Short mmCIF file of C-alpha atoms in Angstrom, two decimals:
data_model
loop_
_atom_site.label_atom_id
_atom_site.label_comp_id
_atom_site.label_asym_id
_atom_site.label_seq_id
_atom_site.Cartn_x
_atom_site.Cartn_y
_atom_site.Cartn_z
CA PHE U 14 62.45 -61.25 -56.03
CA ASP U 15 60.58 -61.37 -59.30
CA PHE U 16 61.32 -57.90 -60.81
CA ALA U 17 59.80 -56.37 -63.90
CA ARG U 18 59.73 -52.57 -64.32
CA ASP U 19 59.79 -50.49 -67.49
CA ARG U 20 62.24 -52.40 -69.76
CA LEU U 21 64.19 -54.18 -67.07
CA SER U 22 63.44 -57.62 -65.70
CA ALA U 23 65.34 -59.96 -63.34
CA ARG U 24 64.91 -62.73 -60.86
CA LYS U 25 66.90 -62.63 -57.67
CA ALA U 26 67.15 -64.78 -54.55
CA TRP U 27 69.12 -64.61 -51.25
CA PHE U 28 69.93 -67.68 -49.17
CA PHE U 29 71.01 -67.10 -45.55
CA PHE U 30 73.06 -69.58 -43.57
CA HIS U 31 74.84 -69.42 -40.25
CA ALA U 32 78.01 -67.58 -41.38
CA GLU U 33 77.30 -66.39 -44.89
CA TYR U 34 74.54 -65.63 -47.39
CA VAL U 35 74.45 -66.37 -51.14
CA CYS U 36 73.06 -63.86 -53.68
CA LEU U 37 71.85 -65.07 -57.06
CA GLY U 38 70.52 -63.18 -60.11
CA ALA U 39 69.19 -64.69 -63.29
CA GLY U 40 67.27 -63.69 -66.39
CA ILE U 41 68.57 -60.13 -66.20
CA THR U 42 67.23 -58.54 -69.37
CA CYS U 43 66.93 -54.93 -70.48
CA ASP U 44 66.08 -53.50 -73.90
CA SER U 45 67.79 -50.17 -73.32
CA ASP U 46 71.12 -48.45 -73.96
CA ASN U 47 71.37 -47.59 -70.29
CA ALA U 48 73.98 -49.65 -68.40
CA VAL U 49 72.61 -52.25 -66.02
CA VAL U 50 74.52 -52.83 -62.78
CA THR U 51 73.93 -54.76 -59.52
CA THR U 52 75.12 -53.05 -56.37
CA VAL U 53 76.82 -55.47 -53.95
CA ASN U 54 77.40 -52.87 -51.26
CA GLN U 55 77.79 -49.08 -50.83
CA CYS U 56 78.79 -47.75 -47.45
CA HIS U 57 81.26 -45.46 -45.67
CA LEU U 58 84.83 -46.47 -46.36
CA ARG U 59 86.33 -47.89 -43.19
CA GLY U 60 89.92 -48.98 -43.44
CA ASP U 61 91.55 -50.85 -46.33
CA ALA U 62 89.87 -52.42 -49.32
CA ILE U 63 91.62 -55.73 -50.18
CA VAL U 64 91.27 -57.54 -53.51
CA ALA U 65 92.48 -61.16 -53.63
CA GLY U 66 94.93 -60.54 -50.78
CA LYS U 67 96.31 -57.21 -51.97
CA LYS U 68 95.42 -53.79 -50.51
CA VAL U 69 94.35 -51.39 -53.27
CA GLU U 70 94.96 -47.68 -53.41
CA ALA U 71 92.11 -45.13 -53.53
CA GLY U 72 90.32 -45.13 -56.88
CA GLU U 73 88.33 -47.40 -59.16
CA HIS U 74 89.41 -50.95 -59.81
CA ASP U 75 88.50 -54.07 -61.80
CA VAL U 76 87.86 -57.18 -59.67
CA ALA U 77 88.71 -60.42 -61.46
CA ALA U 78 85.99 -63.07 -60.98
CA PRO U 79 86.36 -65.74 -59.68
CA GLY U 80 87.93 -63.70 -56.92
CA TRP U 81 87.17 -61.90 -53.64
CA VAL U 82 87.11 -58.54 -51.89
CA HIS U 83 87.42 -57.71 -48.19
CA HIS U 84 86.39 -54.49 -46.46
CA ASP U 85 85.45 -53.70 -42.84
CA GLN U 86 85.50 -57.33 -41.65
CA VAL U 87 83.20 -58.40 -44.51
CA ALA U 88 84.22 -60.83 -47.28
CA TYR U 89 82.67 -60.71 -50.76
CA VAL U 90 83.38 -63.80 -52.84
CA PHE U 91 82.65 -64.04 -56.57
CA PRO U 92 82.76 -67.78 -57.45
CA GLN U 93 81.90 -67.47 -61.12
CA PRO U 94 83.30 -65.44 -64.04
CA GLY U 95 81.92 -61.95 -64.32
CA LYS U 96 82.75 -58.26 -64.32
CA ALA U 97 82.98 -56.67 -60.83
CA ARG U 98 84.11 -53.16 -60.03
CA LEU U 99 85.35 -51.51 -56.82
CA ARG U 100 85.61 -47.87 -55.92
CA ASN U 101 87.19 -46.70 -52.64
CA ASP U 102 87.68 -42.98 -52.60
CA VAL U 103 85.96 -39.64 -51.88
CA GLN U 104 82.58 -39.21 -53.58
CA SER U 105 80.62 -35.97 -53.82
CA GLY U 106 76.91 -35.48 -53.77
CA ASP U 107 74.06 -33.14 -52.97
CA TRP U 108 71.09 -34.34 -50.88
CA LYS U 109 68.80 -31.92 -52.69
CA ARG U 110 68.99 -34.10 -55.82
CA ILE U 111 66.83 -36.72 -54.05
CA ASN U 112 65.03 -34.53 -51.48
CA ARG U 113 63.87 -31.09 -52.51
CA GLU U 114 63.57 -30.07 -48.84
CA SER U 115 67.31 -30.61 -48.22
CA PRO U 116 69.72 -27.74 -48.57
CA SER U 117 71.69 -27.51 -51.79
CA ARG U 118 75.10 -28.05 -50.30
CA PRO U 119 77.79 -30.41 -51.72
CA VAL U 120 78.86 -33.22 -49.39
CA GLN U 121 82.05 -35.21 -49.70
CA VAL U 122 82.44 -38.61 -48.04
CA LYS U 123 84.88 -41.51 -48.32
CA VAL U 124 82.79 -44.33 -49.80
CA PHE U 125 83.31 -48.06 -50.42
CA ARG U 126 81.28 -49.15 -53.46
CA LEU U 127 81.26 -52.64 -54.96
CA TRP U 128 79.12 -53.60 -57.92
CA LEU U 129 78.62 -56.05 -60.81
CA GLU U 130 78.20 -54.87 -64.40
CA GLN U 131 75.72 -56.51 -66.77
CA GLY U 132 76.37 -53.97 -69.50
CA THR U 133 73.89 -52.47 -71.99
CA ARG U 134 71.03 -54.48 -73.44
CA PRO U 135 71.75 -57.61 -71.38
CA LYS U 136 69.76 -60.70 -72.19
CA ASP U 137 69.37 -63.53 -69.62
CA GLU U 138 72.47 -62.42 -67.73
CA THR U 139 73.30 -64.01 -64.37
CA TYR U 140 75.44 -63.29 -61.32
CA ALA U 141 76.35 -65.03 -58.09
CA TYR U 142 78.27 -63.89 -55.03
CA VAL U 143 78.68 -64.85 -51.36
CA VAL U 144 78.83 -62.42 -48.45
CA ALA U 145 80.53 -63.53 -45.17
CA PRO U 146 80.40 -60.95 -42.40
CA ARG U 147 82.76 -60.85 -39.45
CA MET U 148 85.60 -62.54 -41.36
CA PRO U 149 89.18 -61.36 -41.01
CA ALA U 150 91.05 -60.67 -44.26
CA SER U 151 93.49 -63.49 -43.55
CA ALA U 152 90.73 -66.07 -43.66
CA VAL U 153 89.11 -65.06 -46.94
CA GLY U 154 91.60 -66.75 -49.33
CA PRO U 155 91.21 -70.22 -47.88
CA TYR U 156 87.45 -69.74 -47.52
CA ALA U 157 87.00 -68.66 -51.16
CA ALA U 158 89.14 -71.59 -52.35
CA ASP U 159 86.86 -74.11 -50.62
CA LEU U 160 83.43 -72.54 -50.34
CA PRO U 161 81.03 -74.43 -48.05
CA VAL U 162 78.11 -73.45 -50.33
CA GLU U 163 77.31 -74.86 -53.78
CA ILE U 164 75.10 -73.21 -56.40
CA LEU U 165 72.65 -75.84 -57.62
CA ALA U 166 70.67 -73.78 -60.12
CA ASN U 167 70.54 -70.16 -61.30
CA THR U 168 67.99 -69.76 -64.07
CA PRO U 169 64.78 -67.80 -64.49
CA ALA U 170 62.93 -71.01 -63.60
CA HIS U 171 64.87 -72.14 -60.50
CA GLN U 172 67.43 -70.67 -58.13
CA ALA U 173 68.93 -72.99 -55.51
CA VAL U 174 71.90 -73.32 -53.16
CA ARG U 175 73.18 -76.09 -50.86
CA HIS U 176 75.32 -75.63 -47.77
CA LYS U 177 77.47 -78.74 -47.77
CA ALA U 178 78.58 -78.61 -44.19
CA LEU U 179 75.16 -77.88 -42.72
CA GLY U 180 73.17 -80.24 -44.88
CA ILE U 181 70.69 -77.46 -45.80
CA ALA U 182 69.41 -76.60 -49.26
CA GLY U 183 67.24 -73.64 -50.29
CA ALA U 184 65.37 -73.14 -53.56
CA ALA U 185 63.18 -70.56 -55.21
CA PHE U 186 60.85 -72.37 -57.66
CA TYR U 187 59.42 -69.80 -60.08
CA GLU U 188 58.01 -72.77 -61.99
CA PRO U 189 57.18 -76.35 -60.92
CA GLY U 190 60.12 -78.71 -61.36
CA ARG U 191 62.74 -80.99 -59.88
CA LEU U 192 66.22 -80.20 -58.63
CA ALA U 193 69.17 -82.46 -57.91
CA ILE U 194 70.44 -81.55 -54.42
CA ARG U 195 73.37 -84.01 -54.43
CA ASP U 196 74.07 -87.47 -55.74
CA GLY U 197 71.12 -89.68 -54.85
CA LEU U 198 68.86 -86.88 -53.66
CA MET U 199 66.32 -84.92 -55.65
CA VAL U 200 63.45 -82.66 -54.61
CA GLY U 201 60.48 -81.49 -56.68
CA VAL U 202 57.33 -79.43 -56.33
CA ASP U 203 54.17 -79.02 -58.46
CA ARG U 204 53.63 -75.31 -57.72
CA PRO U 205 55.85 -72.22 -57.65
CA CYS U 206 57.06 -71.73 -54.07
CA LEU U 207 60.04 -71.25 -51.76
CA LEU U 208 61.62 -74.35 -50.23
CA LEU U 209 64.14 -75.16 -47.52
CA LEU U 210 65.34 -78.73 -47.14
CA ARG U 211 67.23 -79.92 -44.07
CA ALA U 212 68.61 -83.32 -43.24
CA THR U 213 67.37 -84.71 -39.89
CA PRO U 214 68.22 -87.89 -37.97
CA LYS U 215 64.99 -89.48 -39.20
CA GLY U 216 65.01 -88.20 -42.80
CA TYR U 217 64.26 -84.70 -44.07
CA ALA U 218 62.46 -81.57 -42.92
CA VAL U 219 60.90 -79.54 -45.69
CA SER U 220 59.75 -75.94 -45.14
CA LEU U 221 57.58 -74.38 -47.86
CA ALA U 222 56.18 -70.85 -48.32
CA ASN U 223 54.14 -68.98 -50.88
CA PRO U 224 55.66 -65.54 -51.46
CA LYS U 225 52.39 -64.40 -53.09
CA ASN U 226 50.82 -64.43 -49.62
CA ALA U 227 47.83 -66.62 -50.54
CA ALA U 228 46.55 -70.06 -49.73
CA LEU U 229 48.26 -72.77 -51.78
CA THR U 230 48.58 -76.53 -51.71
CA VAL U 231 52.00 -77.79 -52.84
CA ARG U 232 52.85 -81.40 -53.45
CA VAL U 233 56.48 -81.89 -52.59
CA GLY U 234 58.47 -84.99 -53.44
CA ILE U 235 61.87 -86.27 -52.36
CA GLU U 236 63.66 -88.94 -54.35
CA THR U 237 66.42 -90.85 -52.59
CA GLY U 238 67.72 -93.67 -54.71
CA SER U 239 64.90 -96.13 -55.10
CA ARG U 240 62.56 -94.36 -52.69
CA THR U 241 60.13 -91.50 -53.44
CA LEU U 242 58.52 -89.62 -50.58
CA GLU U 243 55.59 -87.33 -51.37
CA LYS U 244 53.34 -85.11 -49.27
CA ALA U 245 50.69 -82.47 -50.00
CA VAL U 246 51.34 -79.36 -47.90
CA ALA U 247 48.64 -76.71 -47.33
CA LEU U 248 50.02 -73.22 -47.03
CA PRO U 249 47.98 -70.67 -45.14
CA ASP U 250 45.71 -67.77 -46.11
CA GLY U 251 44.60 -64.79 -43.98
CA LEU U 252 46.93 -63.18 -41.47
CA PRO U 253 49.61 -65.95 -41.59
CA ALA U 254 49.61 -65.97 -45.38
CA GLY U 255 53.18 -66.19 -46.71
CA SER U 256 54.54 -67.88 -43.62
CA SER U 257 56.37 -71.18 -43.79
CA VAL U 258 54.96 -74.66 -43.05
CA THR U 259 57.38 -77.40 -42.17
CA VAL U 260 56.73 -81.12 -42.62
CA GLU U 261 58.81 -84.23 -41.95
CA LEU U 262 59.48 -86.79 -44.59
CA PRO U 263 61.03 -89.90 -43.05
#
């Protein structure tokens, strides 16, 4: 997500695996006195909100990061330092504020809200968090202490994550470049693109896509010790534009 609107800009990427997804933000910049925040979730409050193993009372709370939050069978893990906030109480609103055809009638609902604060006039701020649905609260502590996912890069040029157990890495290349996936393994591309790298019994499967929905030829290279594997991959135009193309590199 390459965002630029008014005086706010940011680059964001989401990486989905079997049991969790990783959310990255980089280059968050805003030349304004308005506070910049990133909403992690906002939904109806269902049961307890738990912060680092402790149930919190209704109200607004700081969340120390690194740390984690659990609510309604969903774990939110913050692996890096940052300023997170949680609110779990009754909020009031009026639908007419966003829809003139709605009646002007106050509504009160118990709401769970979790967000990250980038402050006023941020410059090149970043964030990272992991969401694991369908996880009981008792499992979050051990999970957060030994995350199966590793953040490889989180800059305006490259955002990338590796799932250590699955042997899968994903990357958003906003610029051409090379990334170290692990010791003895690097991947590089000569065009901006999205990339998914998976280990296979015969080598590696590489999936590429052009989020600009246009034809593009990307030369992808994998470096494994003394070997370098390269291949030019043609990404489609027309109706299938933007879809992924997968190639094998033995």
